[in-house]
Amino acid sequence: MDKNNKVTASDILAIIFKWRKLLKSEALDLETTFFSTLPLDEITPHLSKVLAMVDNNQPIHMILPAYPGKSPNRSKTLSRLPDLAETHSIDVLNQLCNEIAEVYEPGAKISICSDGYVFADLVRIPDEDVQAYTQAIQHYYQLHYSGRFDFFDLKDAFGVLSSLDAMREELMVGYGESLIGLTEAVKTSKETLSMYQGIAKFLFEDFSGLNEFADCSKTQIQKQAKAVSLRVIQRSNAWSRLLEEYYPHALRLSIHPQFRVSEKIGIHMGKTDDAWRTPWHSVAIKQNDEIRLQHRSQVDENTHRLIFNQGKPSHYSQLVNDKTGGVGGLHD
């Protein structure tokens, strides 16, 4: 083993770990820890993959299941299309790749493995909205970061089939697990329990803002969200197994916070007060050069103005208080 290559691989992981997103219970003093002295058990699940790419002088290839489609709950989001929340997150991911390129000449690339079609029907996002959303995502990174990102979704895996429903069924036939087994895993696996709690929270919030559930009590919505969350995880796990076959040598990133020792590396995609929040469940708020993610309902529209880009809602910009205590111009 080339010792220099091992040092380089460790340096690359140190950069990625600087961006990693951990569960709150796992984040003890991590920001003050020297990355070169991180426990070996945290690096081990990823080191061999990075080292293999370094040994072969290949770009560091990372895959990220992400960008499924905008939440249909308009108390959380502005529209069905990507906005500054998404484009800023792609900028953030590109910055991660830039930092890797500073220490490793072949650089890095990210395959966005969109799971939007995988569970669109479960989360109440029409397939045509997923299509419009993913096309806009692709247009942005192709325009600004050509060659840095590529894209993979259910159509790429099962394009021989004529309908998305058939593709979803084929995914489950080939890679699915039983709901009985998954229900048991929620009780016995801390990773599955964490995912279940996070997804159930997302779905409860989303369903609470849909007309379909307008006449339901919170208890009824919670019950539905918990039932659907198992199916979302079932399909998400199936998608992960498929990706392992398609990208066996790539480093696996995740939009969700992870345990310190994990096969996946949770990755930050923007500033937020909730580690589980994603760009597609949020709006972007811009103040000076800082962008943070919040639910739309959390934005005070008396102190923030909605900004449009090419006729489409983009983000909120905080109004500036003048010296008299009134509201003046924009921070944008």
Short mmCIF file of C-alpha atoms in Angstrom, two decimals, residues 24-178:
data_model
loop_
_atom_site.label_atom_id
_atom_site.label_comp_id
_atom_site.label_asym_id
_atom_site.label_seq_id
_atom_site.Cartn_x
_atom_site.Cartn_y
_atom_site.Cartn_z
CA LYS A 24 -27.80 15.27 17.63
CA SER A 25 -26.89 12.52 20.08
CA GLU A 26 -23.74 11.75 18.06
CA ALA A 27 -22.33 15.25 17.58
CA LEU A 28 -20.39 15.43 20.85
CA ASP A 29 -17.50 17.88 20.50
CA LEU A 30 -17.01 16.86 16.86
CA GLU A 31 -16.32 20.39 15.68
CA THR A 32 -13.35 20.64 18.05
CA THR A 33 -11.93 17.25 17.08
CA PHE A 34 -8.85 17.05 14.84
CA PHE A 35 -9.94 15.09 11.80
CA SER A 36 -6.57 13.33 11.53
CA THR A 37 -7.24 11.76 14.91
CA LEU A 38 -10.82 10.68 14.32
CA PRO A 39 -11.44 7.19 15.65
CA LEU A 40 -10.51 4.52 13.14
CA ASP A 41 -13.95 2.90 13.37
CA GLU A 42 -15.53 6.08 11.96
CA ILE A 43 -13.22 6.17 8.94
CA THR A 44 -13.04 2.42 8.26
CA PRO A 45 -16.41 2.04 6.43
CA HIS A 46 -15.24 4.57 3.83
CA LEU A 47 -11.45 4.49 3.68
CA SER A 48 -11.05 1.48 1.37
CA LYS A 49 -13.32 3.02 -1.29
CA VAL A 50 -11.51 6.37 -1.21
CA LEU A 51 -8.11 4.70 -1.21
CA ALA A 52 -9.03 2.56 -4.22
CA MET A 53 -9.96 5.69 -6.18
CA VAL A 54 -6.75 7.43 -5.14
CA ASP A 55 -4.65 4.36 -6.06
CA ASN A 56 -6.20 4.49 -9.54
CA ASN A 57 -5.92 8.28 -9.85
CA GLN A 58 -9.69 8.55 -10.30
CA PRO A 59 -12.01 11.37 -9.25
CA ILE A 60 -13.59 10.76 -5.85
CA HIS A 61 -17.03 9.51 -6.87
CA MET A 62 -19.84 10.11 -4.41
CA ILE A 63 -23.50 9.17 -4.78
CA LEU A 64 -26.30 11.06 -3.07
CA PRO A 65 -29.95 9.98 -3.13
CA ALA A 66 -31.54 13.43 -3.10
CA TYR A 67 -33.77 15.99 -4.83
CA PRO A 68 -36.94 13.86 -4.98
CA GLY A 69 -39.38 16.73 -5.55
CA LYS A 70 -40.70 19.75 -3.71
CA SER A 71 -42.96 19.11 -0.73
CA PRO A 72 -46.59 19.67 -1.75
CA ASN A 73 -47.29 21.43 1.57
CA ARG A 74 -47.17 25.13 0.72
CA SER A 75 -46.79 26.08 4.36
CA LYS A 76 -43.29 24.62 3.91
CA THR A 77 -42.46 25.46 0.29
CA LEU A 78 -43.10 28.09 -2.38
CA SER A 79 -44.04 25.98 -5.40
CA ARG A 80 -43.54 22.63 -7.10
CA LEU A 81 -40.25 23.76 -8.64
CA PRO A 82 -36.71 24.13 -7.27
CA ASP A 83 -35.79 27.55 -5.93
CA LEU A 84 -32.83 29.12 -4.13
CA ALA A 85 -33.04 26.42 -1.45
CA GLU A 86 -32.09 23.80 -4.05
CA THR A 87 -29.66 25.83 -6.15
CA HIS A 88 -27.78 26.98 -3.05
CA SER A 89 -27.52 23.36 -1.86
CA ILE A 90 -25.98 22.39 -5.20
CA ASP A 91 -23.55 25.28 -4.77
CA VAL A 92 -22.68 23.84 -1.34
CA LEU A 93 -22.07 20.37 -2.77
CA ASN A 94 -19.91 21.90 -5.48
CA GLN A 95 -17.86 23.66 -2.81
CA LEU A 96 -17.26 20.28 -1.14
CA CYS A 97 -15.92 18.99 -4.46
CA ASN A 98 -13.76 22.10 -4.84
CA GLU A 99 -12.17 21.50 -1.44
CA ILE A 100 -11.36 17.92 -2.39
CA ALA A 101 -9.81 19.15 -5.65
CA GLU A 102 -7.48 21.41 -3.65
CA VAL A 103 -5.77 18.38 -2.09
CA TYR A 104 -6.34 15.82 -4.85
CA GLU A 105 -5.76 16.76 -8.49
CA PRO A 106 -8.34 14.40 -10.12
CA GLY A 107 -10.99 16.13 -8.01
CA ALA A 108 -14.43 14.81 -7.18
CA LYS A 109 -17.85 14.28 -8.72
CA ILE A 110 -21.32 13.56 -7.38
CA SER A 111 -24.03 11.38 -8.87
CA ILE A 112 -27.44 12.68 -7.80
CA CYS A 113 -29.56 9.53 -7.52
CA SER A 114 -33.03 11.03 -7.33
CA ASP A 115 -35.55 8.91 -5.46
CA GLY A 116 -38.46 11.15 -6.43
CA TYR A 117 -40.24 8.64 -8.63
CA VAL A 118 -39.49 5.88 -6.12
CA PHE A 119 -42.06 7.08 -3.59
CA ALA A 120 -43.80 10.05 -5.25
CA ASP A 121 -47.20 8.37 -4.96
CA LEU A 122 -46.72 7.78 -1.23
CA VAL A 123 -45.77 11.38 -0.43
CA ARG A 124 -48.47 12.85 -2.69
CA ILE A 125 -46.22 14.43 -5.31
CA PRO A 126 -47.56 13.91 -8.86
CA ASP A 127 -45.08 12.22 -11.20
CA GLU A 128 -45.31 15.17 -13.60
CA ASP A 129 -44.22 17.48 -10.78
CA VAL A 130 -41.25 15.22 -10.08
CA GLN A 131 -40.33 15.41 -13.75
CA ALA A 132 -40.51 19.21 -13.85
CA TYR A 133 -38.51 19.44 -10.64
CA THR A 134 -35.73 17.08 -11.73
CA GLN A 135 -35.40 18.73 -15.14
CA ALA A 136 -34.87 22.08 -13.43
CA ILE A 137 -32.25 20.57 -11.10
CA GLN A 138 -30.38 19.09 -14.04
CA HIS A 139 -30.54 22.35 -15.96
CA TYR A 140 -28.97 24.25 -13.05
CA TYR A 141 -25.95 22.03 -12.47
CA GLN A 142 -25.35 21.52 -16.19
CA LEU A 143 -25.34 25.28 -16.69
CA HIS A 144 -23.10 26.12 -13.73
CA TYR A 145 -21.04 23.01 -12.96
CA SER A 146 -20.68 21.03 -16.16
CA GLY A 147 -18.95 17.70 -15.55
CA ARG A 148 -19.15 17.92 -11.76
CA PHE A 149 -22.58 16.27 -11.35
CA ASP A 150 -24.58 13.61 -13.14
CA PHE A 151 -28.04 12.18 -12.61
CA PHE A 152 -29.69 8.79 -12.12
CA ASP A 153 -33.30 7.92 -11.31
CA LEU A 154 -35.90 5.18 -11.61
CA LYS A 155 -36.26 5.74 -15.36
CA ASP A 156 -32.56 5.04 -15.85
CA ALA A 157 -32.84 1.80 -13.89
CA PHE A 158 -36.04 0.47 -15.48
CA GLY A 159 -36.47 2.50 -18.65
CA VAL A 160 -37.48 -0.59 -20.60
CA LEU A 161 -40.83 -0.47 -18.77
CA SER A 162 -43.53 1.87 -20.02
CA SER A 163 -45.00 3.21 -16.78
CA LEU A 164 -43.64 4.54 -13.51
CA ASP A 165 -46.02 2.35 -11.53
CA ALA A 166 -44.49 -0.69 -13.24
CA MET A 167 -40.99 0.61 -12.45
CA ARG A 168 -41.87 1.02 -8.78
CA GLU A 169 -43.29 -2.50 -8.72
CA GLU A 170 -40.19 -3.90 -10.39
CA LEU A 171 -37.97 -2.14 -7.85
CA MET A 172 -39.82 -3.79 -5.00
CA VAL A 173 -39.84 -7.22 -6.66
CA GLY A 174 -36.08 -7.11 -7.14
CA TYR A 175 -34.90 -5.24 -4.07
CA GLY A 176 -37.76 -4.93 -1.57
CA GLU A 177 -38.15 -6.29 1.94
CA SER A 178 -41.23 -7.27 3.91
#
